[in-house]
mmCIF file of C-alpha atoms in Angstrom:
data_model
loop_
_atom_site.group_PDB
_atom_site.id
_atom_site.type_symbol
_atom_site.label_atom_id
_atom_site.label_comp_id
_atom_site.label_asym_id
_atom_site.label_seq_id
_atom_site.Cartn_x
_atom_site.Cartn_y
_atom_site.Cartn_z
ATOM 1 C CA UNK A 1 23.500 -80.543 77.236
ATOM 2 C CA UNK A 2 20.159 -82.414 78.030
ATOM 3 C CA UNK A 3 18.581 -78.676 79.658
ATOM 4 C CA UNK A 4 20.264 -76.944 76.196
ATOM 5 C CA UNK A 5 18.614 -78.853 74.166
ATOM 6 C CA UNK A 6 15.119 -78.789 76.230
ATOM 7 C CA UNK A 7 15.037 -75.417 75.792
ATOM 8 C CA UNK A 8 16.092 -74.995 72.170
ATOM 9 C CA UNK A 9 12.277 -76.506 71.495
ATOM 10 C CA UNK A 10 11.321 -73.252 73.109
ATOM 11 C CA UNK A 11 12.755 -70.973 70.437
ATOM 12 C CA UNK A 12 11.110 -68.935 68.564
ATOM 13 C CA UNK A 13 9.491 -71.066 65.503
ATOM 14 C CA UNK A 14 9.914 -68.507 63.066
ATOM 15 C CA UNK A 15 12.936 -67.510 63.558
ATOM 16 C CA UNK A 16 14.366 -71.135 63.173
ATOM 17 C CA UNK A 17 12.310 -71.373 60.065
ATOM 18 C CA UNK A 18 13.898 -68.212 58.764
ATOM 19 C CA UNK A 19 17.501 -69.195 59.726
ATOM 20 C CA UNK A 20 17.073 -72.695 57.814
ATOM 21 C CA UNK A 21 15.154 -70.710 54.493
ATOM 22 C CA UNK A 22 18.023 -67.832 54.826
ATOM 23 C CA UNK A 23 20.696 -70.333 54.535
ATOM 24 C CA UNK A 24 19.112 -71.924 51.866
ATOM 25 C CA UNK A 25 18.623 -68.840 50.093
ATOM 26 C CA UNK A 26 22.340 -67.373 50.667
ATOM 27 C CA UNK A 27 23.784 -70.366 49.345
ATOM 28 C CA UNK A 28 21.769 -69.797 45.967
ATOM 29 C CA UNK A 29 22.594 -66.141 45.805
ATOM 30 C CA UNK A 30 26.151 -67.008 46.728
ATOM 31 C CA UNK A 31 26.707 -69.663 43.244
ATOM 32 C CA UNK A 32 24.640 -66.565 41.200
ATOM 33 C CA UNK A 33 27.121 -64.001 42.429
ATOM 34 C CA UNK A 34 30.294 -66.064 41.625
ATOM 35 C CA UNK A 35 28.753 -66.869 38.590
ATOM 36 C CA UNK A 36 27.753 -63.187 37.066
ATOM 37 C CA UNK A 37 29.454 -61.109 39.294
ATOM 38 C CA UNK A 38 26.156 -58.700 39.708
ATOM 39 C CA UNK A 39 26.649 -56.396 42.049
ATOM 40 C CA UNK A 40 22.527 -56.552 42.792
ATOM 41 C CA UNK A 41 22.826 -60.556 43.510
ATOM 42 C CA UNK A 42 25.961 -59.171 45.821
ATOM 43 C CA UNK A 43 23.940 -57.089 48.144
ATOM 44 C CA UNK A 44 21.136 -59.737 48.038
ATOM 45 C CA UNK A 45 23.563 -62.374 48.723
ATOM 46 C CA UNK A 46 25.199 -60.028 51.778
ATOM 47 C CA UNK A 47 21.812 -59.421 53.083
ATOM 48 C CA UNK A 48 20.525 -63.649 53.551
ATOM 49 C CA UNK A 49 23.777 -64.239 55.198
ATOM 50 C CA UNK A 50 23.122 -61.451 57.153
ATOM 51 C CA UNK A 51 19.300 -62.860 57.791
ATOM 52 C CA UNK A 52 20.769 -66.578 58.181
ATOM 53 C CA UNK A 53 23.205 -65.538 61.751
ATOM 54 C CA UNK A 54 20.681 -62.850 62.822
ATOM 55 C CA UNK A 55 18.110 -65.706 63.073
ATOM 56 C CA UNK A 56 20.075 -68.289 64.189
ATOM 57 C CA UNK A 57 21.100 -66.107 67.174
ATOM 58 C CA UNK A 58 17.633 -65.156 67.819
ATOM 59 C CA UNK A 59 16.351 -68.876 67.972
ATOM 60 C CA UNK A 60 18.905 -69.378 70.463
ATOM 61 C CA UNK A 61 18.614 -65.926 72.469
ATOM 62 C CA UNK A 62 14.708 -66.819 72.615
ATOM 63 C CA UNK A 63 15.501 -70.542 73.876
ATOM 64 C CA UNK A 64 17.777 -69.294 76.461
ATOM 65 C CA UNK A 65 15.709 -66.780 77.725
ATOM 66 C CA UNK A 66 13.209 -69.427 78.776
ATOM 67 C CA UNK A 67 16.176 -70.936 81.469
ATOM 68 C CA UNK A 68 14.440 -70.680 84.624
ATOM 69 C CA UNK A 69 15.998 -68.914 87.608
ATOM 70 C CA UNK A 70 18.989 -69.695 88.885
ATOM 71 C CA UNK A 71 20.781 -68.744 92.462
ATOM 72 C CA UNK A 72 23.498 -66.435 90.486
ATOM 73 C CA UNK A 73 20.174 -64.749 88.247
ATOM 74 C CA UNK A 74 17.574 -64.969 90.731
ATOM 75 C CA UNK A 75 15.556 -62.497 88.021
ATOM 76 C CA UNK A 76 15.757 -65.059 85.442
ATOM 77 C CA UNK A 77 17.097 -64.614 81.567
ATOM 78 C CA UNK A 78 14.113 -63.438 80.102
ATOM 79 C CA UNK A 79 15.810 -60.274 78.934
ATOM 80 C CA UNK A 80 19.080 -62.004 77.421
ATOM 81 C CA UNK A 81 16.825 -62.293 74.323
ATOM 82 C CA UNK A 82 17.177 -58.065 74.077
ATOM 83 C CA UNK A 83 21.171 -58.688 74.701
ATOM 84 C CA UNK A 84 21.288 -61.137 71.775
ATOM 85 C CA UNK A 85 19.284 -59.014 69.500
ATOM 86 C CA UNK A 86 21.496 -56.007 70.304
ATOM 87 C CA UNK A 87 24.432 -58.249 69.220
ATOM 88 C CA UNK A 88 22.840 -59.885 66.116
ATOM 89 C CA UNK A 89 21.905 -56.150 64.619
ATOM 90 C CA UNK A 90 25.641 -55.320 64.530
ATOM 91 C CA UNK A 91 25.966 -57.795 61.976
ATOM 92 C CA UNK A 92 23.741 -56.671 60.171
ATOM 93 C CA UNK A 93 24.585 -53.366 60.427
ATOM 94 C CA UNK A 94 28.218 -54.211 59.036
ATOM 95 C CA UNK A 95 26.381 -55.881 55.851
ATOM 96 C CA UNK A 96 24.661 -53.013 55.151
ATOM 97 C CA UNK A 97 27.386 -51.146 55.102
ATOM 98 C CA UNK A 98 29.076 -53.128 52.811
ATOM 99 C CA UNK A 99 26.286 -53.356 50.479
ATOM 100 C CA UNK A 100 26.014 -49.618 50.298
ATOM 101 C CA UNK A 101 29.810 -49.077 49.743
ATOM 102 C CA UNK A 102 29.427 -51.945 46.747
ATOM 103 C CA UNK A 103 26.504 -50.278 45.182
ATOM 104 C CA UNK A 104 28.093 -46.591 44.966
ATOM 105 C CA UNK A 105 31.133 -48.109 43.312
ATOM 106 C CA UNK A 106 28.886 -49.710 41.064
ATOM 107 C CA UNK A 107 26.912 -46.747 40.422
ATOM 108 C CA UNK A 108 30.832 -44.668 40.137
ATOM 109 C CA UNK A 109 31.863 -47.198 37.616
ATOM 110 C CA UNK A 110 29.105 -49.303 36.097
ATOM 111 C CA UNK A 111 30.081 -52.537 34.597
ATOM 112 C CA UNK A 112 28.307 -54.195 31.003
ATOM 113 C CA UNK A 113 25.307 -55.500 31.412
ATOM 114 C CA UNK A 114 26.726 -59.659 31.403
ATOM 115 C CA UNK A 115 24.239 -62.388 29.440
ATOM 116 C CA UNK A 116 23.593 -63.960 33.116
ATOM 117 C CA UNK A 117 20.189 -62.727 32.632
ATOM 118 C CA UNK A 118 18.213 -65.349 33.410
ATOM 119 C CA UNK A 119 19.772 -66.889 35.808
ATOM 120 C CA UNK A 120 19.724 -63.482 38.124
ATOM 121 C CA UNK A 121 16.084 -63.161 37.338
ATOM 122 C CA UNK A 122 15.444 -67.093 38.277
ATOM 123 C CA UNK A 123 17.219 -67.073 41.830
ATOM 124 C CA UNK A 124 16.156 -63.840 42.888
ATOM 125 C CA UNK A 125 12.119 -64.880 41.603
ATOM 126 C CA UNK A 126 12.672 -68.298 43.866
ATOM 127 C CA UNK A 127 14.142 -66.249 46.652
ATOM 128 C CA UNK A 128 11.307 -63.561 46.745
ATOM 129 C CA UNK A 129 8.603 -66.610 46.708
ATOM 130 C CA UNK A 130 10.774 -68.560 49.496
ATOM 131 C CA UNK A 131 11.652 -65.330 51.577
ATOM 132 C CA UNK A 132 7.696 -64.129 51.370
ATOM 133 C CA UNK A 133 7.147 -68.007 52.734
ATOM 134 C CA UNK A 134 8.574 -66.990 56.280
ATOM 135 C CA UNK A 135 7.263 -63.434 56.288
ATOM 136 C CA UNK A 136 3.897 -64.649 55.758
ATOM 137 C CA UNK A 137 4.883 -67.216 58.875
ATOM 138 C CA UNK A 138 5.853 -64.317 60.814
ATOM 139 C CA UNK A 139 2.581 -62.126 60.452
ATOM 140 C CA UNK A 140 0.522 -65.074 61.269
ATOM 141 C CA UNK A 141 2.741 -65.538 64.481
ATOM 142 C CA UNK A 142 1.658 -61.932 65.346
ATOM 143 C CA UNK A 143 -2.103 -61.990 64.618
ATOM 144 C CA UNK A 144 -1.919 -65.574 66.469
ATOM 145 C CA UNK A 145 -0.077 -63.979 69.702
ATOM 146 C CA UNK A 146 -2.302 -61.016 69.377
ATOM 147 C CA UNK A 147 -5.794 -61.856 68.622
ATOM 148 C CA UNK A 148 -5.679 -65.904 70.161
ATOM 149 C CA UNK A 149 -6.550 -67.436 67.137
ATOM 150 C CA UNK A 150 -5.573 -68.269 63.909
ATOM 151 C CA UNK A 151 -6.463 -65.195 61.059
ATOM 152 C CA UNK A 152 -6.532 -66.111 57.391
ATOM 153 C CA UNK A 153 -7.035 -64.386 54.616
ATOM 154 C CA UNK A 154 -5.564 -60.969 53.570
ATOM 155 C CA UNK A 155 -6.798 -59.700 57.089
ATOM 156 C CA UNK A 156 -3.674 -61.523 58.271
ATOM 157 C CA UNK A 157 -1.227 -58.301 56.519
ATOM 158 C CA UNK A 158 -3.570 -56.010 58.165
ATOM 159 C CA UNK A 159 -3.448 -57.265 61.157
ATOM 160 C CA UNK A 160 -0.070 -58.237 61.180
ATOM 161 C CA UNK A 161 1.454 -54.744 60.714
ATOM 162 C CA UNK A 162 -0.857 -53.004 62.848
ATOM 163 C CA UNK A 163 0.255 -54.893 65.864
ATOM 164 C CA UNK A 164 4.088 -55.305 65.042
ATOM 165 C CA UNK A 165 4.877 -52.876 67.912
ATOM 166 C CA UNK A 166 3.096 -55.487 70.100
ATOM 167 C CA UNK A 167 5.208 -58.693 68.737
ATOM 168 C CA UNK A 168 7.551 -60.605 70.516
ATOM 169 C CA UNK A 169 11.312 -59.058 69.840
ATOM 170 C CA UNK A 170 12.555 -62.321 67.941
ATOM 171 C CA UNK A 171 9.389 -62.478 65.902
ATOM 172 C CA UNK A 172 8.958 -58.693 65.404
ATOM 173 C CA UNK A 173 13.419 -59.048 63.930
ATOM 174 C CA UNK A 174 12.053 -61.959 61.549
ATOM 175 C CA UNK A 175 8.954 -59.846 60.394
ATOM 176 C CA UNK A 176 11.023 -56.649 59.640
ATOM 177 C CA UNK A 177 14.254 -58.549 58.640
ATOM 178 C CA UNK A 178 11.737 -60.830 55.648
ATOM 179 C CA UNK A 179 9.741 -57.810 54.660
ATOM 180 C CA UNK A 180 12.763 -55.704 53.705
ATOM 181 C CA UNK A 181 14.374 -59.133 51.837
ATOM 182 C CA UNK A 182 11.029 -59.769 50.121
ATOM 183 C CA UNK A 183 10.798 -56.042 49.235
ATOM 184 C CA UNK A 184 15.058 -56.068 48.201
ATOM 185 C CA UNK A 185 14.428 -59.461 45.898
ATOM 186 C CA UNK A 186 11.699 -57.174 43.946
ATOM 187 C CA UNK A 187 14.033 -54.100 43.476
ATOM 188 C CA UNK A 188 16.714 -56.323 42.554
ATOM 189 C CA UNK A 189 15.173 -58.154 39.939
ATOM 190 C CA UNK A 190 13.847 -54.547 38.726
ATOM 191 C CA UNK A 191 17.276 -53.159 38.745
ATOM 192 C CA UNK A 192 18.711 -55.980 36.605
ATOM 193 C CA UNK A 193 15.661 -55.508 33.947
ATOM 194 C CA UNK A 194 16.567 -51.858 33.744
ATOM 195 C CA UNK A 195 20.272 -52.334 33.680
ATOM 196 C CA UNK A 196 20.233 -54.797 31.010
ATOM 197 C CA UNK A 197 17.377 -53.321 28.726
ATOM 198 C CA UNK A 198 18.317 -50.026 29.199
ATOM 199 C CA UNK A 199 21.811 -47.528 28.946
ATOM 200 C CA UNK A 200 20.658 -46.885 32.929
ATOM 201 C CA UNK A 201 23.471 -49.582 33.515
ATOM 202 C CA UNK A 202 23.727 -48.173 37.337
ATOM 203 C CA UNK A 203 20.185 -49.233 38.061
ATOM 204 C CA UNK A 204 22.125 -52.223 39.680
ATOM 205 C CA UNK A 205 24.094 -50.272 42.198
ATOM 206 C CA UNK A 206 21.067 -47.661 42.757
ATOM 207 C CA UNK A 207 19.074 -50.871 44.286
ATOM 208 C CA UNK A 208 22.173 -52.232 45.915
ATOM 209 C CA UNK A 209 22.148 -49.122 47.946
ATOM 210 C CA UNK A 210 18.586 -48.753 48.931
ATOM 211 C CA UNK A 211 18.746 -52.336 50.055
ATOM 212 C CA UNK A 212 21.330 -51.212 52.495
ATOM 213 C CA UNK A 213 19.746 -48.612 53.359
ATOM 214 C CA UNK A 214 16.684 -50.670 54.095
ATOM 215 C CA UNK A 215 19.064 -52.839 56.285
ATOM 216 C CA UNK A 216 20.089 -49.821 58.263
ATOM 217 C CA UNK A 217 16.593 -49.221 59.025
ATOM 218 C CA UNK A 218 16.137 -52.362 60.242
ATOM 219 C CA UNK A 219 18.935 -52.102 62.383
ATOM 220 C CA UNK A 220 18.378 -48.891 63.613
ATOM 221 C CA UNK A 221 14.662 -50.088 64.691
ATOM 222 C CA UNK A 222 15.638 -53.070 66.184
ATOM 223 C CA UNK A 223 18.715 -51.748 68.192
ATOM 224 C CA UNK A 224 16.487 -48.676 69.755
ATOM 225 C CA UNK A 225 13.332 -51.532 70.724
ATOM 226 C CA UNK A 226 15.856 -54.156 72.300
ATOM 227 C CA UNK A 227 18.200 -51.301 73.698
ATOM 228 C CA UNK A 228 14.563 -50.041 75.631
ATOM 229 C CA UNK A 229 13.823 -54.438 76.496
ATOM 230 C CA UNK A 230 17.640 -54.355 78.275
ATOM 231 C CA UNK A 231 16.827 -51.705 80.832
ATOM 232 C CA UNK A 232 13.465 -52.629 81.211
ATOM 233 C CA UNK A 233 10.896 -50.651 79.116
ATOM 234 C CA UNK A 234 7.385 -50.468 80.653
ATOM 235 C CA UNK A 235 4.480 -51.479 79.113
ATOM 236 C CA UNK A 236 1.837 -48.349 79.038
ATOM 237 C CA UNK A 237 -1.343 -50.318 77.651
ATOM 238 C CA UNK A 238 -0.838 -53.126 79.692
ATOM 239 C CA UNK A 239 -0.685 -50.954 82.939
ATOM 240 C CA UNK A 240 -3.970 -49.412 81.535
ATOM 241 C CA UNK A 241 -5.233 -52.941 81.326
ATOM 242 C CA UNK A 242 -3.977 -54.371 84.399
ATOM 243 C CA UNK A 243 -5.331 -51.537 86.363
ATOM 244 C CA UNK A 244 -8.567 -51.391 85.141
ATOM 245 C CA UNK A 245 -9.031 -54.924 85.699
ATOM 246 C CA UNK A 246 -7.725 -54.158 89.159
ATOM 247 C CA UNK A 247 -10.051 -51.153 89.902
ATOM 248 C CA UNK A 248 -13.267 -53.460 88.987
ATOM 249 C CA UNK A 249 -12.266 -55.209 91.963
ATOM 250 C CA UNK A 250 -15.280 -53.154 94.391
ATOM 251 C CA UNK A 251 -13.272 -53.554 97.586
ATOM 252 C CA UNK A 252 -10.196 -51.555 95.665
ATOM 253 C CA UNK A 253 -10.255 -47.979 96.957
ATOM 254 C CA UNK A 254 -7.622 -46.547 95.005
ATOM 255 C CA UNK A 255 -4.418 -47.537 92.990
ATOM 256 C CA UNK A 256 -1.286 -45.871 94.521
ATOM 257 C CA UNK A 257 1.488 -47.235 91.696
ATOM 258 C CA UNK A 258 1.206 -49.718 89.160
ATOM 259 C CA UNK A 259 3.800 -50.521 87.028
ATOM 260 C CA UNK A 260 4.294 -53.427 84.353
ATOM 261 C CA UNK A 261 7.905 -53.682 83.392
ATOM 262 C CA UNK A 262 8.632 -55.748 79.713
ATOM 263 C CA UNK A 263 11.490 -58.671 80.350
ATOM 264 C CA UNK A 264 12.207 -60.250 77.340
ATOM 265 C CA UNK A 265 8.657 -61.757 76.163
ATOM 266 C CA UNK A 266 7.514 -62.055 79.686
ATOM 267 C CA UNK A 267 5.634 -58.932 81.624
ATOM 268 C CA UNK A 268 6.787 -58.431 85.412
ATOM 269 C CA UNK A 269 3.495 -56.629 87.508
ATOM 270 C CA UNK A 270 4.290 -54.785 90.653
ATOM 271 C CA UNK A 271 1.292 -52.538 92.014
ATOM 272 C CA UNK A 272 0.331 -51.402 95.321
ATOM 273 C CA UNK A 273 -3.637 -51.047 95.830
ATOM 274 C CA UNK A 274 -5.404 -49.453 98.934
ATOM 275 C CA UNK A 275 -8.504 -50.861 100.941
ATOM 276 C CA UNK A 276 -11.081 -49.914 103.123
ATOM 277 C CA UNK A 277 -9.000 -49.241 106.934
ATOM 278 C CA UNK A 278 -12.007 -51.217 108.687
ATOM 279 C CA UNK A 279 -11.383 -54.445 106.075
ATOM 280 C CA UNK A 280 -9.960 -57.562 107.869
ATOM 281 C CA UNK A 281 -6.518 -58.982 107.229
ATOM 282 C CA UNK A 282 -7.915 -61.895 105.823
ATOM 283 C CA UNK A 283 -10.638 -60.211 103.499
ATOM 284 C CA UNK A 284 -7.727 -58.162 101.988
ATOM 285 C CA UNK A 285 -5.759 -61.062 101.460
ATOM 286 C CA UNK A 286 -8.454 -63.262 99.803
ATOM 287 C CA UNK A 287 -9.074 -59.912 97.364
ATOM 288 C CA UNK A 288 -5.473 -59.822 96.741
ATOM 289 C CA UNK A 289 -4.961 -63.364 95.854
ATOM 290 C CA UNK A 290 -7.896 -63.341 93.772
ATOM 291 C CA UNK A 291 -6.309 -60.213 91.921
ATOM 292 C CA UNK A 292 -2.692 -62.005 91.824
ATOM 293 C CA UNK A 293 -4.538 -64.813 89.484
ATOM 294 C CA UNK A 294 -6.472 -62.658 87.237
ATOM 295 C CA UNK A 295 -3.615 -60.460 86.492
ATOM 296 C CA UNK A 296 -1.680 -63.996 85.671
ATOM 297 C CA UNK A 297 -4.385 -64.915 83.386
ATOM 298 C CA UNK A 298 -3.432 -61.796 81.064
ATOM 299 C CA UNK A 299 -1.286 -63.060 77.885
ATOM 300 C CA UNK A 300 2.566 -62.652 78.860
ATOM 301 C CA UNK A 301 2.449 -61.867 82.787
ATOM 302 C CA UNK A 302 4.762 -64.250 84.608
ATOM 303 C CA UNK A 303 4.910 -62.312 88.004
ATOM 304 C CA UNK A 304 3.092 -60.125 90.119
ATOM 305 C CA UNK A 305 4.059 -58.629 93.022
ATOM 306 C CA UNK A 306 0.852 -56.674 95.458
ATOM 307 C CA UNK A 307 1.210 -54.639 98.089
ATOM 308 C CA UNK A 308 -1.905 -52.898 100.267
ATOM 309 C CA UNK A 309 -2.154 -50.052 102.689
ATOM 310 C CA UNK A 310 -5.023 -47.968 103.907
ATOM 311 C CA UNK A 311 -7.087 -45.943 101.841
ATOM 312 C CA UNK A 312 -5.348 -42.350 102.267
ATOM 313 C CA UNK A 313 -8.196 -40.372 100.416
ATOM 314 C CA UNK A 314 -6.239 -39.371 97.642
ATOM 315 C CA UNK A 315 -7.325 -40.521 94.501
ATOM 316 C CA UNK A 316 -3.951 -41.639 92.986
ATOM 317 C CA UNK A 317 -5.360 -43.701 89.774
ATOM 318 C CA UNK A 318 -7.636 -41.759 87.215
ATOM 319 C CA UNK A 319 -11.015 -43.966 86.604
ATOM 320 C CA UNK A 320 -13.622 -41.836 86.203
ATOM 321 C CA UNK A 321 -16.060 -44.771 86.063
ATOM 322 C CA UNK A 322 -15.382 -46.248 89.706
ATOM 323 C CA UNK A 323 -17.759 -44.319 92.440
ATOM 324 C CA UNK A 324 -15.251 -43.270 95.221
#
């Protein structure tokens, strides 16, 4: 219990702080929907409960998947975060469907617009404000793991969606999972304006189903980048990185594989370099260590594994700039 709870401070932050808001917020939308019985609170109220397990299962996924090593997992659990977001998308893939099958019967056989008016509008405008709260959180947990330091400012949206494909899996679900609740509170609220205001009285099941829909997207993009984190997707730019950091090494004839292999939020290195046939044992193995710890000094890299041979006079690795 003492090691559970050790790691549990190593979950993701934002995903806690979504769980807690999400909860908060489902409650709400839950007394609103008993309340007026609007099918547009319904599929808001389906979608936080949704958000609340999804998050609580990825704070706990990313905890676990700091466990160190163990004789029966000698690789570690660094990928179990994948299996948990795998698992956590089914629910929300189940929502979704249920919000879309609400939303056409709704749009089938439209209800009066009620006099709960105010009250819809109210706890979907506080949801919207608290739900943008923890997707602002999220995009400056990007920008932070991306650029090192803190961005403020409207930069921080820029930033943050040009290098979601970058983010760490639990922090990328909270990012996607927030911006589509932010964006469903919106159409919601828009849908009950037009439904009440208006004879378009199926405006309220129209947004119920695009906020499935928008749920379905979500799972669909999650599911396909933790599906790729469970067999081990490798990481292109970081090989591009890794080995040009290796190839400024002068002593570093040639490259013969290099391959950096995403587990979880950690990056695995394996790579097999080629030196000079009349270098000493020990020269190559002072080069190599002192490759080992710059390659450890890149953000993410927990392991690297080096092996050298002869330079065979095939150029294997593609770096125009290095004089063969």
């Amino acid at each position: 219990m003492t090691e559970f709870l050790g790691l549990l401070k190593e979950g993701n932050k934002s995903a806690l702080m979504a769980s807690i808001m999400n909860a908060i917020i489902a409650i709400i939308k839950a007394i609103a929907f008993f309340i007026t019985g609007n099918v547009a609170m319904f599929a808001e109220m389906m979608h936080s409960i949704g958000d609340t397990a999804n998050q609580s299962f990825v704070f706990i996924g990313s905890a676990l998947s700091k466990k160190a090593p163990t004789d029966r997992f000698p690789g570690g659990f660094a990928r179990l975060v994948n299996l948990v977001l795998l698992g956590a998308v089914l629910i929300v893939g189940i929502l979704a469907y249920e919000t879309v099958k609400e939303g056409i019967h709704h749009i089938i056989d439209p209800p009066e617009s009620n006099s709960w008016f105010w009250l819809n509008i109210a706890v979907l405008g506080v949801a919207a404000i608290l739900e943008s709260v923890v997707l602002v959180k999220a995009m400056k947990e990007i920008t932070a793991d991306m650029a090192g330091e803190e961005i403020k400012g409207f930069r921080v949206v820029i930033e943050s969606f040009k290098n979601i494909g970058d983010a760490k899996p639990a922090t990328k679900l909270v990012f996607l999972e927030d911006m589509v609740a932010t964006g469903g509170a919106l159409i919601a609220i828009l849908s009950i304006v037009i439904g009440t205001y208006t004879p378009f009285h199926e405006a309220e099941g129209y947004a119920s189903v695009i906020i499935g829909l928008m749920l379905f997207y979500v799972v669909g993009r999650v599911f396909l980048d933790n599906a790729a984190g469970v067999l081990g997707v490798s990481d292109e730019e970081m090989e591009k990185i890794i080995g040009e950091l290796v190839f400024a090494e002068t002593h570093v004839k040639d490259i013969q594989e290099i391959m950096v292999i995403k587990e979880g939020e950690e990056l695995h290195v394996e790579l097999k370099v080629e030196f000079d046939p009349d270098m000493s044992i020990a020269n190559a193995a002072d080069i190599l260590k002192n490759i080992e710890e710059k390659i450890l000094n890149e953000k993410g890299v927990t392991e690297v594994i080096i092996e050298s041979d002869q330079d065979d006079k095939v150029q294997s690795w593609n770096n125009p700039d290095k004089d063969t």
